XYZ file of C-alpha atoms in Angstrom:
101
model
C -10.640 -41.072 60.803
C -9.355 -43.904 62.989
C -7.747 -45.529 59.951
C -5.878 -42.288 59.164
C -4.598 -42.000 62.740
C -3.396 -45.603 62.718
C -1.613 -45.029 59.407
C -0.017 -41.821 60.692
C 1.178 -43.515 63.889
C 2.511 -46.588 62.068
C 4.362 -44.580 59.419
C 5.914 -42.328 62.065
C 7.089 -45.344 64.055
C 8.582 -46.996 60.982
C 10.399 -43.855 59.884
C 11.948 -43.321 63.277
C 13.216 -46.914 63.524
C 14.530 -47.486 60.035
C 16.635 -45.501 57.699
C 19.892 -45.540 55.876
C 22.728 -47.086 57.921
C 25.077 -44.382 56.643
C 22.987 -41.777 58.483
C 25.049 -42.950 61.472
C 28.383 -43.824 59.824
C 30.023 -45.146 62.989
C 27.208 -47.511 63.909
C 27.629 -51.262 63.607
C 24.862 -51.307 60.981
C 26.806 -48.863 58.790
C 30.021 -50.835 59.203
C 28.250 -54.118 58.426
C 26.626 -52.521 55.390
C 29.985 -51.253 54.124
C 31.486 -54.735 54.539
C 28.598 -56.284 52.605
C 29.126 -53.784 49.781
C 32.848 -54.584 49.789
C 32.090 -58.283 49.378
C 29.583 -57.588 46.622
C 31.922 -55.292 44.714
C 34.856 -57.704 45.073
C 32.718 -60.542 43.725
C 32.622 -58.668 40.403
C 36.418 -58.868 40.247
C 36.414 -62.536 41.229
C 33.850 -63.345 38.516
C 35.583 -65.755 36.143
C 33.560 -64.499 33.166
C 34.757 -60.902 33.558
C 37.276 -59.596 31.063
C 40.585 -58.151 32.306
C 39.265 -54.642 31.581
C 36.103 -55.312 33.591
C 38.195 -56.602 36.493
C 40.464 -53.547 36.390
C 37.444 -51.227 36.273
C 35.930 -53.016 39.264
C 39.185 -52.685 41.240
C 39.353 -48.976 40.443
C 35.720 -48.583 41.520
C 36.481 -50.335 44.825
C 39.441 -48.043 45.500
C 37.359 -44.997 44.531
C 34.555 -45.952 46.925
C 37.065 -46.525 49.723
C 38.670 -43.115 49.122
C 35.260 -41.436 48.943
C 34.195 -42.934 52.279
C 37.435 -41.730 53.861
C 36.984 -38.245 52.372
C 33.500 -38.113 53.894
C 34.935 -39.018 57.312
C 33.680 -42.610 57.373
C 37.020 -44.178 58.353
C 35.585 -47.255 60.077
C 33.191 -47.951 57.220
C 36.012 -47.550 54.688
C 38.182 -49.945 56.700
C 35.375 -52.527 56.795
C 34.675 -52.073 53.079
C 38.260 -52.586 51.926
C 38.883 -55.415 54.410
C 35.867 -57.304 53.074
C 37.004 -56.729 49.484
C 40.510 -57.978 50.291
C 39.061 -61.149 51.816
C 37.443 -61.995 48.473
C 40.275 -60.904 46.161
C 43.481 -60.493 48.204
C 45.909 -60.635 45.269
C 43.996 -58.083 43.215
C 43.841 -55.508 46.009
C 47.525 -55.605 46.928
C 48.905 -52.395 45.426
C 52.538 -53.563 45.686
C 51.846 -56.606 43.520
C 49.955 -54.461 41.017
C 52.968 -52.145 40.606
C 55.476 -54.990 40.191
C 53.617 -56.737 37.372
């Protein structure tokens, strides 16, 4: 009985403290998480073993995720995501350069 109560209390405490950072999209945890995902996704484009098609697909996926975050109302997270991606691959994310090539 005591073991069950301890488990119930511990699991309740853990559930109330943790969770998905995007449950609070304007929190610093959500913004940091979005930036980390932007870096991770941009690393796929920067990968020297990726083919040009794989790089283009990764860039399109990055832009899609940014647009999706904005559509969901996560403006700050979208800003952090795309800023982090641009830090890794600035030339690939510049839409003006993409159109002129």
